[in-house]
Amino acid sequence: MKKLDLLLAEKLLKISAIKLQPDAPFVWASGWNSPIYTDNRKTLSYPDIRNFIKVELSRIILENFSEAEVVAGVATGAIAQGALVADCLGLPFVYVRSTPKDHGLENLIEGNIKPGQKVVIVEDLVSTGKSSLKAAQALRNAGAEVVGMVAIFSYEFPIAAEAFAKEGVKLITISNYTSMIKAAVATNYIKEEDVECLQQWREDPAVWTPRNVDVD
């Protein structure tokens, strides 16, 4: 039986929630060249995959963060999946904005949360960890206790691992970049010779250069 991380990676590649282009990279808002583009919101359009993710995230929470009293989704990508998980677990749900609303009550956290409540965070994608940990800090500022975070997928950047360790937030994902590369090779999505290029990007994405670009 295939491991869950490989199984989900195959599903994400199949529906183009993950796209790989080692020789024609995408450009992120940060200016980084990237051989990968991920949009896990596409999974919401596929009931079998959507349910698979909901069940597995719920299982991870029950096995690792069973003390959680509230589920918090990170806007905007994890709002829908977070709500599905909260419903599956029968727990209250809130979501955390990237910035406070610019009108009305100017909320940063939408929903009701009480000081002292134990919260597990649901993310769709973890890259550098900056936005994920910003959400964790917002919840802590509101008096909540963050017991951990679960996510669909992680790029496994070393800087993200360091940031999560520094902030004391335990992160568990269903799948990850390493598993995705294995799945991409196994399904002939990429060739074996692409693997080294993709691994180099993960190690230092800020300075990674595509193979078809000459460097003086």
Coordinates of C-alpha atoms in Angstrom, one line a residue:
M1 CA 0.0 0.0 0.0
K2 CA 1.3 3.5 -0.9
K3 CA 2.2 5.8 1.9
L4 CA -0.2 8.7 2.4
D5 CA 2.4 11.3 1.6
L6 CA 3.1 9.8 -1.8
L7 CA -0.6 9.1 -2.5
L8 CA -1.6 12.7 -1.9
A9 CA 1.4 14.0 -3.9
E10 CA 0.2 12.0 -6.9
K11 CA -3.3 13.3 -6.5
L12 CA -2.1 16.9 -6.3
L13 CA 0.0 16.5 -9.5
K14 CA -2.8 14.8 -11.3
I15 CA -5.2 17.7 -10.9
S16 CA -2.5 20.4 -11.4
A17 CA -2.8 21.6 -7.8
I18 CA 1.0 21.2 -8.1
K19 CA 2.8 22.1 -11.3
L20 CA 6.5 21.5 -12.0
Q21 CA 8.4 23.4 -14.6
P22 CA 12.2 23.0 -13.9
D23 CA 13.2 24.7 -17.2
A24 CA 10.4 27.3 -17.3
P25 CA 10.1 28.5 -13.7
F26 CA 7.4 30.5 -12.2
V27 CA 8.2 33.8 -10.4
W28 CA 6.9 34.3 -6.9
A29 CA 5.8 37.6 -5.5
S30 CA 9.1 37.6 -3.5
G31 CA 11.0 37.7 -6.8
W32 CA 12.2 34.1 -6.4
N33 CA 12.4 31.8 -9.4
S34 CA 10.5 28.6 -8.6
P35 CA 10.2 25.3 -10.5
I36 CA 7.0 24.6 -8.7
Y37 CA 3.6 26.3 -8.3
T38 CA 1.1 25.0 -5.8
D39 CA -2.6 25.9 -5.5
N40 CA -4.3 23.5 -3.0
R41 CA -7.6 25.4 -3.4
K42 CA -8.1 23.3 -6.5
T43 CA -8.6 20.3 -4.3
L44 CA -11.9 21.7 -3.2
S45 CA -13.3 21.1 -6.7
Y46 CA -12.7 17.3 -6.4
P47 CA -14.9 15.7 -3.7
D48 CA -12.8 12.5 -3.3
I49 CA -9.6 14.5 -2.9
R50 CA -11.3 17.1 -0.7
N51 CA -12.6 14.4 1.6
F52 CA -9.3 12.5 1.6
I53 CA -7.5 15.7 2.9
K54 CA -10.3 16.5 5.4
V55 CA -10.1 13.0 6.9
E56 CA -6.3 12.9 7.0
L57 CA -5.9 16.3 8.6
S58 CA -8.6 15.3 11.2
R59 CA -6.7 12.1 11.9
I60 CA -3.5 13.9 12.4
I61 CA -5.2 16.3 14.8
L62 CA -6.8 13.4 16.8
E63 CA -3.5 11.5 17.0
N64 CA -1.2 14.5 17.8
F65 CA -3.3 17.4 19.1
S66 CA -6.3 15.7 20.7
E67 CA -6.4 18.5 23.4
A68 CA -7.4 21.0 20.8
E69 CA -10.7 22.9 21.6
V70 CA -10.8 25.1 18.5
V71 CA -9.7 24.8 14.8
A72 CA -8.3 27.9 13.2
G73 CA -7.8 28.2 9.4
V74 CA -5.3 30.6 7.9
A75 CA -6.8 33.0 5.3
T76 CA -7.5 32.6 2.6
G77 CA -6.3 29.2 1.4
A78 CA -7.1 27.2 4.5
I79 CA -10.5 28.7 5.4
A80 CA -12.6 26.1 3.6
Q81 CA -10.5 23.1 4.5
G82 CA -10.2 24.3 8.1
A83 CA -14.0 24.6 8.3
L84 CA -14.4 21.1 6.9
V85 CA -11.9 19.7 9.5
A86 CA -13.7 21.5 12.3
D87 CA -17.0 20.1 11.2
C88 CA -15.5 16.6 11.0
L89 CA -14.1 16.9 14.6
G90 CA -17.2 18.7 15.9
L91 CA -15.1 21.7 17.1
P92 CA -15.6 25.5 16.8
F93 CA -13.9 27.2 13.9
V94 CA -12.3 30.6 13.5
Y95 CA -10.0 31.9 10.8
V96 CA -7.1 34.3 10.9
R97 CA -6.7 37.1 8.4
S98 CA -3.3 38.2 7.1
T99 CA -4.2 41.8 8.0
P100 CA -7.0 43.2 10.1
K101 CA -10.2 44.0 8.3
D102 CA -10.2 47.7 7.2
H103 CA -13.7 48.5 8.3
G104 CA -16.3 47.6 11.0
L105 CA -14.6 46.0 14.0
E106 CA -11.3 45.6 12.2
N107 CA -11.0 42.0 13.2
L108 CA -7.9 40.0 12.6
I109 CA -9.5 36.8 13.9
E110 CA -13.0 36.0 12.6
G111 CA -15.1 33.9 14.9
N112 CA -15.3 33.5 18.7
I113 CA -12.2 32.5 20.6
K114 CA -11.7 32.7 24.4
P115 CA -8.5 33.3 26.3
G116 CA -6.9 30.1 27.4
Q117 CA -8.6 27.9 24.7
K118 CA -6.3 25.4 23.0
V119 CA -6.2 25.9 19.2
V120 CA -4.9 23.8 16.4
I121 CA -4.1 25.7 13.1
V122 CA -4.9 24.4 9.7
E123 CA -2.8 25.6 6.7
D124 CA -3.0 24.6 3.1
L125 CA 0.6 25.2 2.2
V126 CA 3.8 26.0 4.2
S127 CA 6.6 27.7 2.3
T128 CA 8.9 30.0 4.4
G129 CA 6.5 29.7 7.4
K130 CA 6.2 33.5 7.8
S131 CA 2.4 33.8 7.2
S132 CA 1.7 30.6 9.1
L133 CA 3.6 31.7 12.2
K134 CA 2.1 35.2 11.9
A135 CA -1.3 33.5 12.3
A136 CA 0.0 31.6 15.3
Q137 CA 1.2 34.8 16.9
A138 CA -2.2 36.5 16.3
L139 CA -3.9 33.7 18.1
R140 CA -1.4 33.9 21.0
N141 CA -2.0 37.6 21.2
A142 CA -5.7 36.9 21.6
G143 CA -4.9 34.7 24.6
A144 CA -5.2 31.3 22.9
E145 CA -2.8 28.4 23.4
V146 CA -1.5 27.1 20.0
V147 CA -1.0 23.4 20.4
G148 CA 0.2 22.8 16.9
M149 CA -0.4 23.2 13.2
V150 CA -1.4 20.8 10.4
A151 CA -1.1 21.4 6.7
I152 CA -1.7 19.8 3.4
F153 CA 1.7 20.3 1.9
S154 CA 5.1 21.8 2.8
Y155 CA 8.1 22.8 0.7
E156 CA 10.4 21.7 3.5
F157 CA 12.5 24.8 3.4
P158 CA 15.3 24.7 6.0
I159 CA 14.4 28.3 7.0
A160 CA 10.9 27.2 7.7
A161 CA 12.0 24.4 10.0
E162 CA 14.1 26.8 11.9
A163 CA 11.3 29.3 12.2
F164 CA 8.8 26.8 13.5
A165 CA 11.3 25.4 16.0
K166 CA 12.1 28.9 17.2
E167 CA 8.4 29.7 17.8
G168 CA 7.7 26.4 19.4
V169 CA 5.0 25.4 17.0
K170 CA 4.9 21.7 16.0
L171 CA 4.0 21.3 12.3
I172 CA 2.7 18.0 10.8
T173 CA 1.8 17.8 7.1
I174 CA 0.1 15.1 5.0
S175 CA 2.6 15.4 2.2
N176 CA 5.8 17.4 1.4
Y177 CA 8.3 18.4 -1.3
T178 CA 10.4 15.2 -1.0
S179 CA 7.4 12.9 -1.4
M180 CA 6.2 15.0 -4.3
I181 CA 9.5 14.6 -6.2
K182 CA 9.3 10.8 -5.7
A183 CA 5.7 10.7 -6.9
A184 CA 6.6 12.9 -9.9
V185 CA 9.4 10.5 -11.0
A186 CA 7.2 7.4 -10.4
T187 CA 4.4 8.8 -12.6
N188 CA 6.8 10.1 -15.3
Y189 CA 5.7 13.6 -14.6
I190 CA 9.5 14.5 -14.5
K191 CA 12.7 12.7 -15.5
E192 CA 15.3 11.4 -13.2
E193 CA 17.7 14.2 -14.4
D194 CA 15.3 16.8 -13.1
V195 CA 15.6 15.6 -9.5
E196 CA 18.9 17.3 -8.7
C197 CA 17.7 20.6 -10.0
L198 CA 14.5 20.5 -7.9
Q199 CA 16.4 19.5 -4.8
Q200 CA 18.8 22.4 -5.3
W201 CA 15.9 24.8 -5.3
R202 CA 14.5 23.5 -2.0
E203 CA 17.9 24.0 -0.3
D204 CA 18.2 27.6 -1.2
P205 CA 15.3 29.0 -3.3
A206 CA 16.5 32.6 -3.0
V207 CA 19.6 32.1 -5.1
W208 CA 18.4 29.1 -7.3
T209 CA 18.9 29.6 -11.1
P210 CA 17.1 27.6 -13.7
R211 CA 19.2 25.3 -15.9
N212 CA 18.5 27.2 -19.0
V213 CA 19.8 30.5 -17.6
D214 CA 23.5 31.3 -18.1
V215 CA 25.3 32.7 -15.1
D216 CA 28.3 34.9 -15.7

